[in-house]
Amino acid sequence: MSRTLTQIMAVTSMNLRSIPQRIWTSLSTVIAIGFVTGVLLAFLALANGFAATVSGTGSPDVAVILRKGGDELSSVLTREQTLLMQEAPGIAKSADGKPLMSPELYVVIDGIKKSSQTKANLPLRGLGTLADQVRKGVRISSGRMFRTGTNELVVGRSVSKQFEGFEVGKQIRLASQNWTVVGEFEANGSVFESELWADVAVLQGLYQRGSTVQSVRARLQSPDSLQKVKDFAEADPRIKLDVKSEQAFYAAQSKGMSDVIQYLGWPLAIAMSFGALAGALNTMYASVDARMREIATLRALGFGGLPAFVGTMAESLLLSVVGGLLGALGVYLFFDGLSAATLGGNFTQVVFSMKLSGDLVLQGVILALVIGFVGGFFPAWRAARVPILAAFRAG
Amino acid sequence: MSDALIVLKNIGKRYTRGKQQVRIFDHLDMAIPRQDFVAMMGPSGSGKTTLLNLLGGIDKPSEGEIAFEGKRMDDLSEGKLAAFRAANVGFVFQFYNLMPMLTAAQNVELPLLLTKLGPKARRERVQTALTIVNLADRARHKPSELSGGQQQRVAIARAIVSDPKLLLCDEPTGDLDRETADEILGMLQTLNRDLGKTIVMVTHDPEAARFAKRTLHLDKGHFVEKDLNA
């Protein structure tokens, strides 16, 4: 066994050391595999970044209360329902004993993307007066918070970065009225950074919603208190509302879109893999052909077919791993952290950053290895099985 | 025939080329005694190299038997033939067939990777083999840094390093000038005379054949023995 291992190591070392003699074909394979891996990883980084942004948005101790079966855009809650929910057990209270709840409106406005100068939907959220105590982790990064009862708004950091005209101090037109951007906020990179916030009461008037809202956010005493709030909403026939944790609410939203991105990425990468596979096969057959006299000589000396097989496979796998890692490096250098925007829940734009992770790099390298394995297998089989005399003639 | 190293009995060899069968040998008999040095000559296509391949176990006869030290080898499996070659046969090729990425010492060491010898013992054997061919000082050179004659000497060192009984040389001087060729042939003569190696050498060159103990002329699948020194 150790002799076989020694032979394998000797032949493998010879193969790898002879790569510089076939540098251009080897390089073309590395680049092709790197390109395929890069495309896959770019898609996966998109899906990962989107999922991280959206699923990272929700807090487990904030409840989202909506009309049964409704989403935030289509839900309607009456004033009576909102008031009744204030009595629900398990909802945290402010210092002066008020339930920490924020009745909210959610409307869609137009924004112009800086990158493409095209229109896109942006969510404008009306917040209740206690919203800052319901949502934690929100920080005004420049300017100040809007004042209640005024046409002032604050914008998420991603909005001012990606869309035109939302810088602090700028005026915008909403429903034929002038509004002033008075501040910009950060929310730990969550989906809220893709929103604009204003006073709910002013928006109710502006969009003629009367006293209705679309959702209520409530801070829970603890994540376990969610069930109490749910039971309360179920028990009273006047309420009949859906109660979810904010975390679950956004996790469900993120899954659909990140699945779509992933399901686009993998088939595209697999289709491209066939091209890279052809390149790998070509390179490895060329490698075996170039080494045919060496293979024949070793076999004549008494070497078996296995070292020739393993040596060829090792070369192919090495080229593919290098290609895979280069592809990953390319995505890391050019795309990781790059801002992107896509349609999130409620037909509005979600701005997020592409996010490459170790797990994704592993997936990319595995794809590269599969290409290398298949691309190396048949040439390696030929190297192992070719009759010695045929190999001498070919060499 | 009891001291014969290799005996060929009633050997037939055919190749299929397209739809045609090409017959190389028919009923060929041959015995090579131990410590013989045979030169095989003949026109191109007469089957010299085919015969060398049969003797070395890298080709099999279509008919007949080949015995090495009394044991049949024509019916061995590919794996056993590989082991047979590793243990008993050293090859010297016209174009040296050295591994370009390996040093002279690493090239010479290759057959020893098929033995149970450890690294230290292998190094000693390599050193001895390179000393025999007067190339101990070129151990770390790669083939591209050596002349044709030096490369062939490395190939001879590789052929003898595992101490095989039989050396098969296919036009070993075909790519060398006269002076270098004579040097290589003299070395083969020494290996035959002093180390008792049995050598079968295929050559087109009558001058090269003079270094052998006898010359066999192969023509139309049969041998004609001639004494060139007479």
XYZ file of C-alpha atoms in Angstrom:
625
model
C 0.000 0.000 0.000
C 2.778 2.404 0.909
C 4.493 1.598 -2.386
C 1.315 2.415 -4.269
C 1.081 5.638 -2.318
C 4.693 6.496 -3.124
C 4.018 5.878 -6.834
C 0.862 7.988 -6.700
C 2.695 10.823 -4.988
C 5.586 10.643 -7.468
C 3.327 10.674 -10.533
C 1.044 13.343 -9.070
C 4.028 15.529 -8.296
C 5.285 15.071 -11.882
C 1.887 16.029 -13.287
C 1.572 19.132 -11.166
C 5.127 20.219 -11.862
C 4.530 19.907 -15.585
C 1.542 22.304 -15.558
C 3.764 25.288 -16.549
C 4.465 23.462 -19.824
C 0.732 23.694 -20.588
C 0.189 27.061 -18.982
C -2.228 28.579 -21.515
C -4.704 25.693 -21.759
C -4.524 25.287 -17.982
C -5.124 28.993 -17.483
C -8.119 29.009 -19.820
C -9.704 26.226 -17.779
C -8.985 28.028 -14.516
C -10.604 31.187 -15.895
C -13.654 29.334 -17.260
C -14.239 27.563 -13.954
C -13.593 30.786 -12.065
C -16.173 32.577 -14.196
C -18.844 29.930 -13.574
C -18.133 29.935 -9.851
C -18.195 33.727 -9.836
C -21.628 33.889 -11.489
C -23.036 31.367 -9.047
C -21.547 33.131 -6.060
C -22.793 36.519 -7.242
C -26.350 35.166 -7.285
C -25.953 33.412 -3.971
C -24.437 36.555 -2.432
C -27.474 38.501 -3.682
C -29.873 35.994 -2.127
C -27.832 35.866 1.053
C -27.648 39.640 1.358
C -31.363 39.999 0.717
C -32.224 37.316 3.251
C -29.855 38.819 5.825
C -31.408 42.263 5.378
C -35.041 41.213 5.442
C -34.901 38.411 7.978
C -32.588 40.478 10.182
C -35.220 43.201 10.261
C -37.684 41.698 12.659
C -37.409 41.644 16.390
C -38.794 38.666 18.354
C -40.266 40.924 21.022
C -42.252 43.136 18.672
C -45.667 41.958 17.495
C -47.108 42.914 14.098
C -50.887 43.093 14.133
C -52.692 42.957 10.773
C -56.088 42.192 9.315
C -56.565 38.444 8.987
C -54.882 37.177 5.822
C -53.688 40.646 4.893
C -50.237 41.994 4.223
C -49.082 45.404 5.323
C -50.216 47.089 2.100
C -53.725 45.641 1.968
C -54.493 45.430 5.688
C -56.983 47.800 7.326
C -57.526 48.136 11.069
C -60.333 50.260 12.475
C -59.847 52.664 15.347
C -62.027 50.386 17.489
C -59.810 47.366 16.804
C -56.706 49.396 17.576
C -58.144 50.645 20.860
C -59.306 47.173 21.877
C -55.824 45.775 21.262
C -54.422 48.257 23.775
C -56.026 46.115 26.466
C -54.188 42.962 25.386
C -52.089 41.289 28.088
C -48.380 40.816 27.400
C -47.840 44.223 25.807
C -45.116 46.287 27.461
C -46.007 49.642 29.023
C -44.288 53.017 28.888
C -43.061 54.800 32.025
C -46.408 56.597 32.295
C -48.383 53.347 31.899
C -49.347 53.591 28.223
C -49.175 50.410 26.125
C -46.112 50.553 23.833
C -47.950 50.410 20.525
C -47.526 52.214 17.241
C -50.505 52.317 14.866
C -48.988 52.611 11.420
C -49.909 53.502 7.879
C -47.983 52.048 4.972
C -48.239 53.755 1.590
C -46.192 53.592 -1.567
C -44.563 56.624 -3.154
C -42.339 57.081 -6.205
C -38.578 57.459 -6.029
C -35.989 57.904 -8.778
C -33.021 55.543 -8.587
C -29.698 57.345 -8.820
C -28.073 54.443 -10.703
C -30.611 53.978 -13.501
C -32.743 57.156 -13.320
C -35.804 54.915 -13.299
C -38.866 55.107 -11.088
C -39.255 52.652 -8.241
C -41.708 52.212 -5.391
C -40.649 53.372 -1.942
C -42.535 52.652 1.272
C -43.664 55.635 3.328
C -44.600 54.607 6.843
C -46.655 56.642 9.252
C -45.588 56.052 12.845
C -47.447 56.441 16.114
C -46.095 58.680 18.840
C -44.566 55.796 20.807
C -42.876 54.233 17.782
C -39.392 55.095 19.023
C -40.032 53.029 22.174
C -41.557 50.131 20.195
C -38.670 49.842 17.734
C -35.243 49.488 19.225
C -31.995 49.856 17.362
C -33.054 52.861 15.303
C -30.677 55.819 15.407
C -30.899 59.246 13.766
C -27.580 59.467 11.920
C -28.012 63.024 10.668
C -30.572 65.785 11.199
C -33.376 65.084 13.669
C -36.604 63.112 14.120
C -39.790 64.486 12.510
C -42.173 66.480 14.733
C -45.710 65.169 15.136
C -48.398 67.071 13.335
C -46.037 68.447 10.674
C -45.122 67.666 7.057
C -41.717 66.425 8.089
C -40.208 63.060 7.398
C -37.037 61.094 8.051
C -35.508 58.725 5.512
C -33.625 55.467 5.862
C -29.917 55.567 5.077
C -30.363 53.298 2.002
C -33.042 55.599 0.569
C -30.826 58.676 0.624
C -27.949 56.638 -0.774
C -29.809 55.030 -3.675
C -32.573 57.483 -4.554
C -32.490 61.081 -5.724
C -33.717 64.048 -3.724
C -33.972 62.548 -0.233
C -30.964 64.225 1.326
C -31.534 65.966 4.673
C -32.933 69.465 4.103
C -34.497 68.637 0.718
C -38.168 69.250 0.007
C -40.316 66.660 -1.736
C -43.898 66.658 -3.044
C -46.335 64.107 -1.640
C -50.025 64.187 -2.530
C -49.734 67.813 -3.706
C -48.081 69.000 -0.532
C -44.508 69.965 0.248
C -42.639 67.824 2.744
C -39.224 68.380 4.274
C -36.639 65.703 4.889
C -35.414 66.575 8.390
C -33.318 63.532 9.232
C -31.717 60.309 8.143
C -31.811 57.154 10.246
C -29.978 53.880 10.570
C -31.632 50.624 11.629
C -28.796 48.068 11.758
C -28.892 47.542 7.996
C -32.469 46.233 8.180
C -35.233 46.692 5.652
C -36.444 49.762 7.595
C -33.479 51.622 6.094
C -35.329 51.374 2.771
C -38.331 53.271 4.203
C -39.436 56.872 4.819
C -41.102 57.667 8.115
C -43.545 60.402 9.030
C -46.319 61.118 11.551
C -49.212 58.669 11.121
C -51.880 61.261 11.906
C -50.647 63.623 9.185
C -50.546 60.776 6.639
C -54.082 59.662 7.584
C -55.308 63.100 6.629
C -53.166 63.393 3.548
C -54.207 60.021 2.120
C -57.820 60.284 3.378
C -57.669 57.212 5.580
C -59.853 58.638 8.309
C -58.990 56.966 11.588
C -57.942 53.633 10.097
C -54.417 52.309 10.077
C -52.860 49.343 8.277
C -50.924 47.701 11.058
C -50.031 48.041 14.690
C -46.603 47.391 16.100
C -46.579 46.445 19.775
C -43.585 45.893 22.040
C -44.033 42.639 23.964
C -43.063 42.168 27.583
C -41.010 39.235 26.307
C -40.996 37.080 23.156
C -43.099 34.525 25.099
C -45.853 37.089 25.547
C -46.781 36.790 21.862
C -49.145 33.911 22.556
C -51.084 35.979 25.128
C -51.602 38.734 22.568
C -52.633 36.190 19.922
C -55.105 34.523 22.276
C -56.557 37.917 23.201
C -57.031 38.863 19.519
C -58.679 35.501 18.791
C -60.966 35.486 21.792
C -62.707 38.806 21.113
C -64.989 38.581 18.046
C -64.709 42.346 17.565
C -60.975 42.090 16.971
C -60.173 38.957 14.875
C -56.706 40.085 13.792
C -53.523 38.277 12.807
C -50.735 38.615 15.365
C -47.197 37.589 14.389
C -43.792 38.275 15.780
C -42.013 40.847 13.635
C -39.181 38.380 13.186
C -41.498 35.699 11.734
C -43.258 38.326 9.612
C -40.030 39.370 7.817
C -38.564 35.861 7.674
C -41.603 34.753 5.666
C -41.203 37.781 3.364
C -37.526 37.119 2.752
C -37.840 33.466 1.928
C -39.792 33.874 -1.282
C -37.448 36.365 -2.902
C -34.188 34.769 -1.785
C -35.494 31.441 -3.067
C -36.213 33.037 -6.441
C -32.684 34.474 -6.617
C -31.155 31.133 -5.639
C -33.309 29.203 -8.086
C -32.169 31.541 -10.844
C -28.518 31.332 -9.815
C -28.081 27.586 -9.650
C -29.603 26.686 -13.055
C -27.643 29.480 -14.723
C -24.426 28.309 -13.072
C -25.127 24.702 -14.011
C -25.837 25.656 -17.627
C -22.566 27.593 -17.722
C -20.810 24.665 -16.076
C -21.235 22.641 -19.244
C -19.126 25.180 -21.081
C -16.457 25.101 -18.372
C -16.664 21.316 -18.350
C -15.895 21.211 -22.072
C -12.878 23.422 -21.372
C -11.734 21.221 -18.510
C -12.094 18.057 -20.608
C -10.174 19.667 -23.438
C -7.393 20.794 -21.119
C -7.069 17.457 -19.393
C -7.129 15.459 -22.635
C -4.426 17.812 -23.915
C -2.510 17.239 -20.695
C -2.740 13.472 -21.045
C -1.744 13.669 -24.709
C 1.232 15.881 -23.873
C 2.342 13.399 -21.248
C 1.654 10.284 -23.295
C 5.295 9.342 -23.713
C 5.905 9.874 -19.990
C 2.846 7.775 -19.165
C 4.056 5.027 -21.502
C 7.561 5.131 -20.068
C 6.314 4.883 -16.496
C 4.017 2.012 -17.414
C 6.921 0.263 -19.186
C 9.021 0.668 -16.038
C 6.295 -1.150 -14.104
C 4.075 1.644 -12.797
C 0.388 0.737 -12.648
C -2.558 2.617 -14.112
C -3.731 3.943 -10.738
C -0.925 6.501 -10.263
C -1.572 7.815 -13.791
C -5.285 8.074 -12.983
C -4.804 9.796 -9.639
C -2.117 12.106 -11.014
C -4.416 13.309 -13.805
C -7.351 13.716 -11.432
C -5.171 15.669 -9.011
C -4.161 18.054 -11.783
C -7.767 18.578 -12.844
C -8.979 19.082 -9.285
C -6.156 21.497 -8.520
C -6.996 23.619 -11.586
C -10.672 23.607 -10.630
C -10.031 24.581 -7.006
C -7.794 27.430 -8.131
C -10.533 28.509 -10.565
C -13.207 28.250 -7.877
C -11.198 30.278 -5.388
C -10.373 32.907 -8.009
C -14.087 33.159 -8.829
C -14.859 33.598 -5.139
C -12.082 36.164 -4.792
C -13.494 38.084 -7.768
C -16.965 38.171 -6.222
C -15.473 39.188 -2.881
C -13.445 42.019 -4.411
C -16.047 43.366 -6.832
C -19.448 42.488 -5.366
C -19.255 41.771 -1.645
C -20.886 44.663 0.195
C -22.155 46.202 -3.041
C -25.547 47.787 -2.639
C -28.387 46.355 -4.643
C -32.107 47.004 -4.667
C -34.915 44.710 -5.576
C -38.610 44.335 -5.093
C -39.300 43.161 -1.587
C -42.607 42.526 0.094
C -45.505 44.855 -0.720
C -44.070 45.732 -4.153
C -41.619 48.188 -2.671
C -37.879 48.418 -3.073
C -35.632 46.757 -0.547
C -32.081 48.005 -0.561
C -29.503 45.522 0.637
C -25.840 44.577 0.333
C -24.540 41.489 -1.455
C -23.070 39.257 1.161
C -20.505 36.525 0.503
C -20.029 34.027 3.314
C -17.714 31.081 3.967
C -20.625 28.741 3.419
C -21.283 30.246 -0.022
C -17.597 30.064 -0.992
C -17.712 26.389 -0.038
C -20.718 25.871 -2.332
C -18.829 27.589 -5.167
C -15.695 25.530 -4.627
C -17.783 22.345 -4.538
C -19.278 23.276 -7.924
C -15.756 23.904 -9.236
C -14.608 20.539 -7.873
C -17.515 18.774 -9.563
C -16.463 20.367 -12.881
C -12.858 19.359 -12.190
C -13.841 15.831 -11.238
C -15.970 15.184 -14.313
C -13.534 17.065 -16.552
C -10.623 15.026 -15.233
C -12.234 11.621 -14.923
C -12.365 10.572 -18.564
C -8.873 11.818 -19.472
C -7.574 10.165 -16.281
C -9.277 6.928 -17.269
C -7.590 7.151 -20.639
C -4.198 7.762 -18.996
C -4.699 4.710 -16.811
C -6.036 2.347 -19.438
C -4.229 3.233 -22.654
C -2.140 0.257 -23.866
C 1.576 0.958 -23.457
C 2.369 0.525 -27.144
C -0.480 2.832 -28.162
C 0.828 5.388 -25.672
C 4.360 5.123 -27.101
C 3.007 5.615 -30.612
C 0.903 8.620 -29.499
C 3.835 10.146 -27.608
C 18.889 -24.354 -23.183
C 18.860 -24.784 -19.406
C 20.936 -21.602 -18.857
C 18.709 -19.538 -21.126
C 17.275 -16.415 -19.548
C 14.458 -16.148 -22.064
C 13.031 -18.763 -24.366
C 10.513 -18.049 -27.128
C 8.678 -21.035 -28.593
C 6.663 -21.054 -31.757
C 5.848 -17.347 -31.465
C 3.309 -15.822 -33.810
C 2.390 -12.164 -33.835
C -0.322 -10.498 -35.855
C -1.685 -6.975 -35.879
C -5.005 -5.843 -37.229
C -4.597 -2.733 -39.338
C -7.971 -1.541 -40.557
C -9.607 -4.639 -42.040
C -6.275 -6.271 -42.754
C -4.318 -8.621 -40.579
C -0.574 -8.019 -40.691
C 1.547 -11.018 -39.767
C 4.887 -10.097 -38.145
C 6.149 -13.491 -36.962
C 5.219 -17.055 -37.633
C 6.601 -19.990 -35.663
C 9.514 -18.000 -34.325
C 11.838 -19.782 -31.889
C 14.589 -18.075 -29.944
C 16.669 -18.526 -26.809
C 18.747 -15.849 -25.132
C 21.362 -17.211 -22.737
C 22.188 -15.432 -19.485
C 24.854 -12.735 -19.816
C 24.398 -12.613 -23.575
C 24.711 -9.347 -25.491
C 22.641 -9.645 -28.645
C 22.296 -7.048 -31.358
C 19.147 -7.340 -33.453
C 19.265 -5.877 -36.919
C 16.982 -5.920 -39.876
C 15.106 -3.695 -42.273
C 12.432 -1.337 -41.024
C 9.198 -3.159 -40.340
C 10.936 -6.486 -39.900
C 9.621 -6.748 -36.339
C 12.749 -5.900 -34.299
C 10.970 -3.539 -31.917
C 7.943 -5.839 -31.743
C 10.239 -8.637 -30.624
C 11.859 -6.355 -28.049
C 8.400 -5.481 -26.713
C 7.509 -9.162 -26.445
C 10.743 -9.863 -24.542
C 10.018 -6.977 -22.189
C 6.432 -7.949 -21.492
C 4.891 -4.797 -22.872
C 3.278 -6.726 -25.711
C 1.875 -10.251 -25.899
C 2.282 -12.830 -28.675
C -0.718 -13.942 -30.695
C 0.534 -17.520 -30.440
C 3.306 -19.432 -28.734
C 5.004 -19.203 -25.356
C 7.581 -16.942 -23.778
C 9.377 -18.146 -20.652
C 11.643 -16.066 -18.435
C 13.913 -18.166 -16.224
C 11.708 -21.125 -17.018
C 8.440 -19.446 -16.045
C 5.839 -18.530 -18.631
C 5.148 -14.827 -18.835
C 2.988 -14.538 -21.945
C -0.123 -15.500 -20.009
C 0.378 -13.085 -17.111
C -2.206 -10.399 -16.346
C -1.359 -6.744 -17.012
C -0.680 -6.175 -13.316
C 1.649 -9.162 -13.031
C 3.421 -8.168 -16.228
C 4.007 -4.719 -14.749
C 5.511 -6.367 -11.651
C 7.600 -8.623 -13.900
C 8.983 -5.638 -15.784
C 9.729 -3.756 -12.584
C 11.690 -6.699 -11.164
C 13.477 -8.069 -14.199
C 13.724 -5.636 -17.102
C 15.524 -2.357 -17.667
C 14.591 -0.304 -20.734
C 16.828 2.077 -22.690
C 14.990 4.068 -25.378
C 16.293 5.882 -28.448
C 15.037 9.257 -27.213
C 15.945 8.554 -23.557
C 12.336 9.072 -22.341
C 13.399 10.953 -19.234
C 10.889 12.959 -17.232
C 11.734 16.572 -18.081
C 10.583 18.012 -14.752
C 12.700 15.639 -12.662
C 16.414 15.810 -11.928
C 18.767 13.085 -13.117
C 18.693 11.486 -9.651
C 14.897 11.620 -9.483
C 14.649 10.025 -12.927
C 16.997 7.246 -11.876
C 15.021 6.721 -8.672
C 11.727 6.039 -10.487
C 12.050 2.210 -10.773
C 12.990 2.060 -7.094
C 9.610 3.553 -6.160
C 8.218 0.179 -7.207
C 10.382 -1.652 -4.655
C 10.202 -1.924 -0.872
C 13.369 0.152 -0.446
C 13.193 3.146 1.874
C 14.339 6.657 0.919
C 17.890 6.215 2.275
C 18.479 2.924 0.480
C 17.020 4.433 -2.686
C 19.379 7.391 -2.483
C 22.360 5.057 -2.119
C 21.271 2.951 -5.100
C 20.750 6.066 -7.224
C 24.197 7.325 -6.276
C 25.759 3.982 -7.229
C 23.944 3.834 -10.571
C 24.942 7.396 -11.448
C 28.546 6.627 -10.471
C 28.570 3.596 -12.782
C 27.565 5.822 -15.717
C 30.020 8.554 -14.597
C 27.308 11.106 -13.847
C 27.423 11.362 -10.055
C 28.247 15.061 -10.381
C 25.151 15.704 -12.530
C 22.632 14.202 -10.101
C 20.787 17.481 -9.558
C 20.651 18.489 -13.212
C 17.452 18.274 -15.180
C 17.464 16.553 -18.587
C 17.335 19.898 -20.404
C 20.646 20.791 -18.745
C 22.372 17.641 -20.038
C 23.767 16.688 -23.453
C 22.212 13.847 -25.469
C 24.941 11.440 -24.392
C 24.540 12.415 -20.750
C 20.779 11.965 -20.973
C 21.255 8.480 -22.394
C 23.649 7.680 -19.552
C 20.967 8.796 -17.080
C 18.534 6.497 -18.911
C 21.043 3.621 -18.568
C 21.413 4.385 -14.854
C 17.616 4.261 -14.570
C 17.619 0.911 -16.403
C 20.168 -0.697 -14.085
C 19.287 0.917 -10.734
C 16.932 -1.864 -9.674
C 19.505 -4.464 -10.762
C 17.382 -6.213 -13.420
C 18.770 -9.278 -15.202
C 17.697 -8.093 -18.647
C 18.394 -4.804 -20.419
C 16.376 -4.050 -23.532
C 17.790 -1.243 -25.643
C 15.820 0.157 -28.582
C 18.199 2.065 -30.869
C 20.087 3.425 -27.847
C 22.556 5.358 -30.009
C 20.203 6.301 -32.808
C 20.115 9.930 -31.700
C 23.814 10.341 -30.883
C 27.008 11.211 -32.766
C 29.570 8.495 -33.390
C 31.893 9.337 -30.514
C 29.097 9.577 -27.946
C 27.469 6.458 -29.387
C 30.686 4.489 -28.921
C 30.909 5.742 -25.354
C 27.364 4.537 -24.628
C 27.951 1.202 -26.355
C 31.181 0.742 -24.393
C 29.185 1.308 -21.231
C 26.660 -1.364 -22.263
C 29.566 -3.705 -22.990
C 30.925 -3.083 -19.488
C 27.521 -3.746 -17.916
C 27.366 -7.038 -19.811
C 30.935 -8.083 -19.072
C 31.409 -6.858 -15.514
C 27.895 -6.905 -14.057
C 26.602 -9.885 -16.021
C 23.609 -8.075 -17.518
C 21.890 -9.829 -20.394
C 21.394 -7.237 -23.118
C 19.227 -7.271 -26.206
C 19.791 -4.239 -28.404
C 17.870 -3.256 -31.509
C 19.964 -1.212 -33.921
C 20.255 -0.189 -37.538
C 23.918 0.602 -37.087
C 26.446 -2.171 -37.967
C 29.098 -0.285 -35.969
C 26.891 -0.462 -32.889
C 26.245 -4.140 -33.480
C 30.013 -4.794 -33.293
C 29.882 -4.079 -29.555
C 27.515 -7.043 -29.058
C 28.617 -10.658 -28.650
C 26.428 -11.712 -31.526
C 24.055 -10.230 -34.042
C 20.729 -11.612 -35.123
C 19.330 -10.480 -38.435
C 15.600 -10.474 -38.578
C 14.096 -10.736 -42.002
C 10.549 -11.673 -42.940
C 9.900 -13.037 -39.473
C 12.966 -15.283 -39.291
C 16.468 -14.970 -37.827
C 19.678 -15.196 -39.742
C 22.751 -15.291 -37.465
C 25.857 -13.460 -38.691
C 29.202 -12.907 -37.016
C 30.209 -9.356 -37.857
C 33.518 -9.689 -36.037
C 34.624 -12.600 -38.201
